GROMACS .gro file of C-alpha atoms in nm:
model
  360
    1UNK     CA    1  -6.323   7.016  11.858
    2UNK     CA    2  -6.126   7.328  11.712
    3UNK     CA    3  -6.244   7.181  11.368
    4UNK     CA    4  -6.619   7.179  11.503
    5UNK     CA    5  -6.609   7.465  11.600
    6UNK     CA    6  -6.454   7.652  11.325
    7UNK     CA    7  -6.700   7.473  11.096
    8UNK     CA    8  -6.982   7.620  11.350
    9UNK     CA    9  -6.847   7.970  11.332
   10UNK     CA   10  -6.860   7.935  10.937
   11UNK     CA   11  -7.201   7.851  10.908
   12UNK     CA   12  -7.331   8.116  11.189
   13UNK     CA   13  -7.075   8.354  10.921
   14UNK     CA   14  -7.321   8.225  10.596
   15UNK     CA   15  -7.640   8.200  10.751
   16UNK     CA   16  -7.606   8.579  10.849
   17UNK     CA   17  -7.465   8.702  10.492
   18UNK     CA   18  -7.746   8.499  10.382
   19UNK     CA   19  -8.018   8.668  10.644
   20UNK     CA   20  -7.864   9.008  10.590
   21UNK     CA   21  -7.918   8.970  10.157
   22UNK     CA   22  -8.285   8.824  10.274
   23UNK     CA   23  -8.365   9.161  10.457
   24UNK     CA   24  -8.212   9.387  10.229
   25UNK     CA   25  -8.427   9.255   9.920
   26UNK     CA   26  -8.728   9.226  10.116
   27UNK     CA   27  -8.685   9.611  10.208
   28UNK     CA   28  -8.725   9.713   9.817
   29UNK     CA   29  -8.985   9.797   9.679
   30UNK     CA   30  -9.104   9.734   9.308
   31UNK     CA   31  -8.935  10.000   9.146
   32UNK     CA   32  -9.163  10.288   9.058
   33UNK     CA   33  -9.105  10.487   8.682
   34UNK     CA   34  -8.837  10.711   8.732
   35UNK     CA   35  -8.985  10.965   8.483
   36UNK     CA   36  -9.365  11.107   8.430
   37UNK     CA   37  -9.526  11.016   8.113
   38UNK     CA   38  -9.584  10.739   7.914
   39UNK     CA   39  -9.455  10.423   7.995
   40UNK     CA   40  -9.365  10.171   7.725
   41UNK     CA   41  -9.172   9.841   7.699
   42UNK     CA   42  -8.928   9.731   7.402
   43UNK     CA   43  -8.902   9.395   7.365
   44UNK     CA   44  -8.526   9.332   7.281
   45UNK     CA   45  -8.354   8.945   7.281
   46UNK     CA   46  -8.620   8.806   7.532
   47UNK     CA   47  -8.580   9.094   7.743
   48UNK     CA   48  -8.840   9.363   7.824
   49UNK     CA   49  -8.686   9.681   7.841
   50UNK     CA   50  -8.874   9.981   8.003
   51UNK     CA   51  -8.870  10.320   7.888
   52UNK     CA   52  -9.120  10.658   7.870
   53UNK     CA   53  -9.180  10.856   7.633
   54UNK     CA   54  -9.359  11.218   7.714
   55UNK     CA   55  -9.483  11.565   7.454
   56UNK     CA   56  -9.602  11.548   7.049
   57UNK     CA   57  -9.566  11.213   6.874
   58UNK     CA   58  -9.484  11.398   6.579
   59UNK     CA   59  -9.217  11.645   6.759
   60UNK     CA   60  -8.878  11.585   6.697
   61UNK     CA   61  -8.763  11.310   6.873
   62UNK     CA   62  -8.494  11.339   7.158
   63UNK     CA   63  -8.358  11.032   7.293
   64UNK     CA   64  -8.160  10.977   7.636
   65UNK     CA   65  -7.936  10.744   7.748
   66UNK     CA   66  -7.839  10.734   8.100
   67UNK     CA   67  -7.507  10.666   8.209
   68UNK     CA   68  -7.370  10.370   8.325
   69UNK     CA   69  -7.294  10.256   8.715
   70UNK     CA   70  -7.382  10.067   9.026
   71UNK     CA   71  -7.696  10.217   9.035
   72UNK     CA   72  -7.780  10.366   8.659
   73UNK     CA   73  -8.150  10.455   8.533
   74UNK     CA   74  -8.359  10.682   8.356
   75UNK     CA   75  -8.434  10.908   8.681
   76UNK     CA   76  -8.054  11.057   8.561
   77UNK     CA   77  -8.303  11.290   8.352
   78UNK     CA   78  -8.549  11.374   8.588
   79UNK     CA   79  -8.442  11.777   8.621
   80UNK     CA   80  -8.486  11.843   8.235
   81UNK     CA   81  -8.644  11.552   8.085
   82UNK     CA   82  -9.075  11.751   8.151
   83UNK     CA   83  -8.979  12.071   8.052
   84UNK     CA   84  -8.811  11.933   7.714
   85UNK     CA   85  -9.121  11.750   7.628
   86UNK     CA   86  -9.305  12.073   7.609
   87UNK     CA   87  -9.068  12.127   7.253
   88UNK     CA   88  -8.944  11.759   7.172
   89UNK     CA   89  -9.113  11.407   7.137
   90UNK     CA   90  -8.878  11.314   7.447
   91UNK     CA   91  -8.773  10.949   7.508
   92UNK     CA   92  -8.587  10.796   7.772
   93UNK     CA   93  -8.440  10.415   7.843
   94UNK     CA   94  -8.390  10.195   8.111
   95UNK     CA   95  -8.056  10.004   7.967
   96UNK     CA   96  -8.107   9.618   7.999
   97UNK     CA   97  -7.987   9.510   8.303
   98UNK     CA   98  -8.050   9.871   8.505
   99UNK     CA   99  -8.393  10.049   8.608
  100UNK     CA  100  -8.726   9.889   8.514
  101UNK     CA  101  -8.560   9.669   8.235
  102UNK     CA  102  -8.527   9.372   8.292
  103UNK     CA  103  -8.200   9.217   8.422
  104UNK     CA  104  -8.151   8.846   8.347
  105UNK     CA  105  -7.803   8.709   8.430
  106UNK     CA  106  -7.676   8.703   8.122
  107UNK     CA  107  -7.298   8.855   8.023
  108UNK     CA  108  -7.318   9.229   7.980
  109UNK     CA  109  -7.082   9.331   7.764
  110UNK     CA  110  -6.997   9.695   7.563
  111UNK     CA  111  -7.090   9.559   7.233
  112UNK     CA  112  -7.418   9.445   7.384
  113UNK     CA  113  -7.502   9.794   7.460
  114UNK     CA  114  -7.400   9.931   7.165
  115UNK     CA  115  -7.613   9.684   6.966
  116UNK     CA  116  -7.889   9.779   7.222
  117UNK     CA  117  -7.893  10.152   7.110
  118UNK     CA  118  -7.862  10.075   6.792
  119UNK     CA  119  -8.139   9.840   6.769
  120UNK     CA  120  -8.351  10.108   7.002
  121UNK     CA  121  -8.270  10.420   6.781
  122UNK     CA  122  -8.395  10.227   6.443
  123UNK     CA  123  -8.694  10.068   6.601
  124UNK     CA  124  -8.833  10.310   6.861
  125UNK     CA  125  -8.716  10.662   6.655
  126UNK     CA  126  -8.716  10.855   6.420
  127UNK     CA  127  -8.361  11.018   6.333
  128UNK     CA  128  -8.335  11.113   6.723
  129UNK     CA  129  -8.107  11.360   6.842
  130UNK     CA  130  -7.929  11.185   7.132
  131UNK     CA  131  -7.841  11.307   7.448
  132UNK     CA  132  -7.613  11.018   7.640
  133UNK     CA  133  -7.407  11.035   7.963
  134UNK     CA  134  -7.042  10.916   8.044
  135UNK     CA  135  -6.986  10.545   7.915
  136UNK     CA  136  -7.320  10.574   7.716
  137UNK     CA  137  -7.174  10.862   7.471
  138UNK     CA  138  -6.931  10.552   7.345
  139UNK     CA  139  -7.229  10.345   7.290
  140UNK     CA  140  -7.441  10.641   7.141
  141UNK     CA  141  -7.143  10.720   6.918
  142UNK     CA  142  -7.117  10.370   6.781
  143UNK     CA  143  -7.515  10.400   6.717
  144UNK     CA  144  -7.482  10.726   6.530
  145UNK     CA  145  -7.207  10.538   6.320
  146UNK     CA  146  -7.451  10.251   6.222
  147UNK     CA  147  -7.791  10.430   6.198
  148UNK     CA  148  -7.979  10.765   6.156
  149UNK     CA  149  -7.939  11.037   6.405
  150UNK     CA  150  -7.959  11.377   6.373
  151UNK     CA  151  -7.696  11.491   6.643
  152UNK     CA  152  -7.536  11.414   6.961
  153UNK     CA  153  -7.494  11.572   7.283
  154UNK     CA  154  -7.229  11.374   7.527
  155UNK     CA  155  -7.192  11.458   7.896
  156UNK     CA  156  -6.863  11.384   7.997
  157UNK     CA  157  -6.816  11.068   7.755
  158UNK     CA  158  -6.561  10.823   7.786
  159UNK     CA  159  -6.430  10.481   7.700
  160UNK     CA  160  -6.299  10.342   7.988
  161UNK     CA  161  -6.484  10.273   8.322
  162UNK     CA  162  -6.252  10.115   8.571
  163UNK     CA  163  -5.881  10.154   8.573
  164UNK     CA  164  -5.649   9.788   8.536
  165UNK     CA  165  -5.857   9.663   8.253
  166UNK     CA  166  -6.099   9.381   8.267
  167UNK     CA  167  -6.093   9.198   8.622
  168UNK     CA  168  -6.272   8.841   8.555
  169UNK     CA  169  -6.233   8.769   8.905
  170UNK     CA  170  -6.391   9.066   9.069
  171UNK     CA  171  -6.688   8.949   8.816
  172UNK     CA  172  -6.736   8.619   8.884
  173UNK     CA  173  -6.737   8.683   9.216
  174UNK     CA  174  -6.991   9.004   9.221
  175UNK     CA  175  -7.176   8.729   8.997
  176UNK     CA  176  -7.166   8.423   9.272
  177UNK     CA  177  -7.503   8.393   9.452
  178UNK     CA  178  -7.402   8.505   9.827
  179UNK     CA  179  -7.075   8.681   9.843
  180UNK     CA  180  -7.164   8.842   9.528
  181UNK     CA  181  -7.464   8.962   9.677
  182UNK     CA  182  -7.295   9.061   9.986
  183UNK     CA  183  -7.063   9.281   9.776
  184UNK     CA  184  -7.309   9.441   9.621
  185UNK     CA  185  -7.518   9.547   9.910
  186UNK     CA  186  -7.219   9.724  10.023
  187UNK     CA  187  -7.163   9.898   9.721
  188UNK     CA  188  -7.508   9.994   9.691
  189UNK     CA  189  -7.540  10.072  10.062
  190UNK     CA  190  -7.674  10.434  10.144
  191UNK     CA  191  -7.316  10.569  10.244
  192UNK     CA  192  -7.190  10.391   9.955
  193UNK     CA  193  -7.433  10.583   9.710
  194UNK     CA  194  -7.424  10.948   9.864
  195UNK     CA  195  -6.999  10.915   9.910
  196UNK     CA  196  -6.946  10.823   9.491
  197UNK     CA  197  -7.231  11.115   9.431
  198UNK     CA  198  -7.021  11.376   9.658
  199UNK     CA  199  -6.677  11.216   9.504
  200UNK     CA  200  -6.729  11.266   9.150
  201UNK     CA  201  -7.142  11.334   9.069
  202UNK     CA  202  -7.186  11.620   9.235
  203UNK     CA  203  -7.004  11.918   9.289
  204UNK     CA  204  -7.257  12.053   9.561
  205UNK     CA  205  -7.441  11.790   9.698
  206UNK     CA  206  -7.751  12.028   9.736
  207UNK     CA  207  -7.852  11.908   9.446
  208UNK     CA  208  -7.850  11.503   9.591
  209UNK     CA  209  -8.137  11.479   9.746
  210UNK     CA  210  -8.314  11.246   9.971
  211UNK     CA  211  -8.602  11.129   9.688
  212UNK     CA  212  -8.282  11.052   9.427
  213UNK     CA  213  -8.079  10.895   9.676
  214UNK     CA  214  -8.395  10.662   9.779
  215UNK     CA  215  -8.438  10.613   9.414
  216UNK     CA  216  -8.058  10.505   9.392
  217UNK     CA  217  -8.108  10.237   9.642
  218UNK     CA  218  -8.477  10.143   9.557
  219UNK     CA  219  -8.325  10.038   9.184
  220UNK     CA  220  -7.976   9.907   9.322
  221UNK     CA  221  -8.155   9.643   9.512
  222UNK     CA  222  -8.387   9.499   9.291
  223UNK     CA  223  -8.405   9.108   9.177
  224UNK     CA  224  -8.082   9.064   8.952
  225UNK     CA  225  -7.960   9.438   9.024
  226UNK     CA  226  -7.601   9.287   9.051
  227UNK     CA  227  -7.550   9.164   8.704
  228UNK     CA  228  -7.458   9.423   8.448
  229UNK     CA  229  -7.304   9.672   8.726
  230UNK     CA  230  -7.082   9.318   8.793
  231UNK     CA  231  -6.974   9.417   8.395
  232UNK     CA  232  -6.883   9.793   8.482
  233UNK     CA  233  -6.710   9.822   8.756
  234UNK     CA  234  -6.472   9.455   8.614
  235UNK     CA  235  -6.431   9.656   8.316
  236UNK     CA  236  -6.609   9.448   8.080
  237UNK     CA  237  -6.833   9.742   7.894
  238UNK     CA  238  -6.565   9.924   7.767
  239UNK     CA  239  -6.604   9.929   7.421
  240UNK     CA  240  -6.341   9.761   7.238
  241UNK     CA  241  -6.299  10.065   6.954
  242UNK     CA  242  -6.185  10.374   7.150
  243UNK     CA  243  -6.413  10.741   7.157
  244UNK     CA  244  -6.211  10.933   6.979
  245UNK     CA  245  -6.159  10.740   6.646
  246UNK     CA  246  -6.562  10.676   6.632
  247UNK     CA  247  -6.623  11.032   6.686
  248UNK     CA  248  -6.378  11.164   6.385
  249UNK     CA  249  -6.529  10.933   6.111
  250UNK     CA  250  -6.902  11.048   6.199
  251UNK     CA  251  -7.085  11.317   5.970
  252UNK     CA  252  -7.303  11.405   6.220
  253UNK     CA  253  -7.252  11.742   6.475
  254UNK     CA  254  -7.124  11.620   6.794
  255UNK     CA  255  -7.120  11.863   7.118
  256UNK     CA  256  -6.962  11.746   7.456
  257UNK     CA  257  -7.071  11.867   7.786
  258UNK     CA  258  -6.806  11.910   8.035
  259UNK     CA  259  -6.826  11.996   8.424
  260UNK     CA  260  -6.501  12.217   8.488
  261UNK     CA  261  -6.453  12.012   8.820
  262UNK     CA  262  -6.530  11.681   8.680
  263UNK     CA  263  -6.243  11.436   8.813
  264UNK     CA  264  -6.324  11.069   8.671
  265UNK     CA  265  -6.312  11.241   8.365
  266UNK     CA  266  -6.106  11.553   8.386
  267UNK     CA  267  -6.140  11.784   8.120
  268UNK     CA  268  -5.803  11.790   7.980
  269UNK     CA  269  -5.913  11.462   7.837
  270UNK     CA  270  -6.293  11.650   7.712
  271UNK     CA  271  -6.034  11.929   7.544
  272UNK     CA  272  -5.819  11.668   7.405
  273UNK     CA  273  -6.163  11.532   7.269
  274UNK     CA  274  -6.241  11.770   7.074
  275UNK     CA  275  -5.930  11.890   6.930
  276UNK     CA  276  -5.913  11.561   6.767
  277UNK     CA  277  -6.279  11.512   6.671
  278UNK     CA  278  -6.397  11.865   6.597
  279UNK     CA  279  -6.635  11.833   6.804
  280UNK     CA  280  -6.764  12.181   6.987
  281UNK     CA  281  -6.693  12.142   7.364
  282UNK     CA  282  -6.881  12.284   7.615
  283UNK     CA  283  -6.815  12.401   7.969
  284UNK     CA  284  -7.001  12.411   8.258
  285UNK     CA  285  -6.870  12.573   8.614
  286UNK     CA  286  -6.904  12.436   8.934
  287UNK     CA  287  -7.008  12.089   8.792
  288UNK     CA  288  -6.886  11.754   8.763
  289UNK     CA  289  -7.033  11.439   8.573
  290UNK     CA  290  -7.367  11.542   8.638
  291UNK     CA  291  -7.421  11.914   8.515
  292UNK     CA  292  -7.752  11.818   8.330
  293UNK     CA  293  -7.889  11.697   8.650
  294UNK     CA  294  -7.712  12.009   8.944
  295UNK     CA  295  -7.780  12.279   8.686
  296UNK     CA  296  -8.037  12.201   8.444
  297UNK     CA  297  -8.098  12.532   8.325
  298UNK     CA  298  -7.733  12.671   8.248
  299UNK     CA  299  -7.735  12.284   8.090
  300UNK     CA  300  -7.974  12.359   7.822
  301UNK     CA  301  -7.880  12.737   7.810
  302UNK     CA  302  -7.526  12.601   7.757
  303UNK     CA  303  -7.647  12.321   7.448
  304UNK     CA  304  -7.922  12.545   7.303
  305UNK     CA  305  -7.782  12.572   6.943
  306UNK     CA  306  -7.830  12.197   6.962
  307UNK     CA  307  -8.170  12.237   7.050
  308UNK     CA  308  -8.337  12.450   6.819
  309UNK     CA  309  -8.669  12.355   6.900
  310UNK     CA  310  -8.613  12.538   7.251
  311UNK     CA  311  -8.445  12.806   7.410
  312UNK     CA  312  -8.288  12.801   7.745
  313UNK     CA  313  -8.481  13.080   7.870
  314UNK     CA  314  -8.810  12.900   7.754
  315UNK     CA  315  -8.697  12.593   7.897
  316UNK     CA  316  -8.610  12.787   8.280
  317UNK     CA  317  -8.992  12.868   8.240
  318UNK     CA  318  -9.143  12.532   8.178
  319UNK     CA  319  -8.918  12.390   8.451
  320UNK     CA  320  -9.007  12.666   8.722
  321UNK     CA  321  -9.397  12.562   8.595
  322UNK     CA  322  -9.294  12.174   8.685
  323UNK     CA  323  -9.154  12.255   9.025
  324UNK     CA  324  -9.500  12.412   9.121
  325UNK     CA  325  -9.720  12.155   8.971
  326UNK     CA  326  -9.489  11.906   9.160
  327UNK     CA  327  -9.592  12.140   9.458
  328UNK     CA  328  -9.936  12.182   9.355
  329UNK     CA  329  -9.955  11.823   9.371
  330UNK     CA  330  -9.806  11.769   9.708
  331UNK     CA  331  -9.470  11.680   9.578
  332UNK     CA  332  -9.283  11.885   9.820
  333UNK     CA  333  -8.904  11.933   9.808
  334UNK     CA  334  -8.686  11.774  10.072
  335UNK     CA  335  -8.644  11.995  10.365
  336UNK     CA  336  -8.286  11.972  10.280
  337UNK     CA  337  -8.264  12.066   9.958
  338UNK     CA  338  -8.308  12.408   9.892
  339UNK     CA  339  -8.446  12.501   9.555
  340UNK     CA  340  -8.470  12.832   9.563
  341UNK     CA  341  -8.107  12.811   9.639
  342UNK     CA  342  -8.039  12.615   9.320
  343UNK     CA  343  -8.176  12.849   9.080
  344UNK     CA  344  -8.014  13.134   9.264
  345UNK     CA  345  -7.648  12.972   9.278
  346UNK     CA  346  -7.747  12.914   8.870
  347UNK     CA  347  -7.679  13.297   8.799
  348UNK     CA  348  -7.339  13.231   8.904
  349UNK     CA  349  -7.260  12.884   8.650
  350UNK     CA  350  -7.075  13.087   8.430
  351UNK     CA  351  -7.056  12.829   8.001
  352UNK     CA  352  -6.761  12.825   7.800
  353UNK     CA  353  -6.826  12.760   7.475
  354UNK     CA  354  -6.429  12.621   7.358
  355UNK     CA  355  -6.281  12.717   7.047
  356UNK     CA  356  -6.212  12.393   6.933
  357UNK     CA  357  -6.211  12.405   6.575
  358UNK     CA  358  -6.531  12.270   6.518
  359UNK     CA  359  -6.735  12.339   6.219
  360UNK     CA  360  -7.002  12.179   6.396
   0.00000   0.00000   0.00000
């Protein structure tokens, strides 16, 4: 009877795992482009991978690579990627496996992405400069060490995601149909999302608003969204050659971004960086992993020698002109997000440019 019933009790457990994954994925919607402009499709190893492009063809071409986590996509770039397009040919990826690309359930791996860019800089640009985020920089430095690019901008770039190296365990089971789904849910639940953007994304969740945390879990929930984040948070995209040795045999000028505040990446290990790499570092107050995103401005005032197409103050103009055509067009703010605010608390984001060295 005890037998019965425990059986009974396991299947009533299933069945609502099972109804609760059912609901979840019938709540998402098809995931809309992150980013105005034109959207394209590379075809890459019998994937489609989604990306938009935006200003002059025959511009310089500027290429970004969003960073790389539970719920990674091209919307990263949404606060500067308009108002650069006004100087730069400006392109921006989906990843395989994250965003509109399309995520099979293949193995992700490090030296798949690094291929990936690769393979995207020589076939989709034209000596880009790239601009990549976090675990991306690794994989944009490897592409910079294989093909043409003019110059790279990392934000907060490392080589290792998860601490303990690689967990095959925690994969397979992120991986497995139901419970894998069931983890993932939680970790791409709405408190999930807005706690790891107020512990180390944000330094003032202001700038997390209620449209990019709806995109978060709009793109964390669609078909296959498990898959390649199953890779990152095991530990199975770090990149087998470590940051700093790829960085000091390129000939190309390297700047890193850091937020002073950033944690997952302090910036004793962005210093470090650079002293060994000669690579200019870059500071940004009151930031963490995401300066390009909570002060875009002071971003691109603080990397405008790399961008000599553009000036910072140029670029504060074209952005203020996007926020009202985003009005104009009944694109409101969130009530809670105050964007006057932003700009305001942006006099006070003091740069550092480090002496590092660099002859960059």
């Amino acid at each position: 009877m005890n037998l019965k019933r425990a059986l009974a009790s396991a299947g009533i457990a299933v069945g609502a795992v099972a109804a609760t994954n059912e609901l979840l994925s019938r709540r998402a919607e098809p995931l809309e482009p992150a980013l105005e402009g034109e959207q394209r499709t590379y075809r890459w190893r019998g994937m489609d991978v989604a990306y938009t492009e935006a200003g002059d063809p025959e511009a310089p071409d500027l290429l970004f690579v969003h960073g790389v986590n539970a719920a990674g996509s091209s919307q990263e770039w949404h606060e500067i990627f308009e108002p650069l397009s006004k100087a730069y040919h400006v392109v921006a990826v989906d990843l395989p496996g994250f965003g509109r690309s399309d995520r099979p359930p293949i193995d992700y791996t490090a030296e798949l992405y690094e291929d990936f860019v690769t393979d995207f800089v020589d076939d989709v640009t034209d000596e880009p400069e790239i601009i990549a985020a976090s675990l991306s920089g690794a994989y944009a430095a490897t592409a910079a060490s294989r093909t043409d690019v003019s110059r790279l901008v990392l934000v907060c770039p490392t080589d290792t995601s998860m601490p303990g190296g690689k967990k095959p365990r925690l994969k397979r089971a992120i991986r497995s149909p139901l419970l894998g789904e069931a983890i993932f849910n939680g970790i791409a639940s709405n408190p999930s999302l807005e706690y790891f953007s107020a512990d180390h994304g944000y330094y003032d969740m202001t700038g997390y608003s209620r449209a990019k945390q709806s995109y978060q879990w709009q793109t964390t929930h669609q078909p296959g969204a498990r898959f390649a984040p199953a890779s990152f948070v095991s530990g199975y995209l770090d990149p087998e050659t470590d940051l700093e040795s790829t960085l000091a045999e390129l000939d190309v000028p390297v700047t890193l971004v850091w937020g002073r505040e950033s944690d997952i990446t302090p910036l004793a290990e962005g210093r470090n960086l650079a002293d060994a790499t000669g690579a200019k570092l870059v500071v940004i107050d009151y930031a963490r992993l995401l300066p390009h995103d909570e002060h875009p401005d002071r971003f691109v005032e603080a990397i405008e020698d790399d961008l000599p197409e553009i000036s910072g103050e140029v670029f504060a103009s074209e952005r203020r002109q996007s926020l009202e055509r985003e009005r104009a067009e009944g694109h409101e703010p969130d009530p809670d997000v105050a964007v006057e605010r932003e700009r305001d608390a942006d006099d006070a984001v003091e740069i550092d440019v480090e002496d590092t060295g660099s002859e960059n």
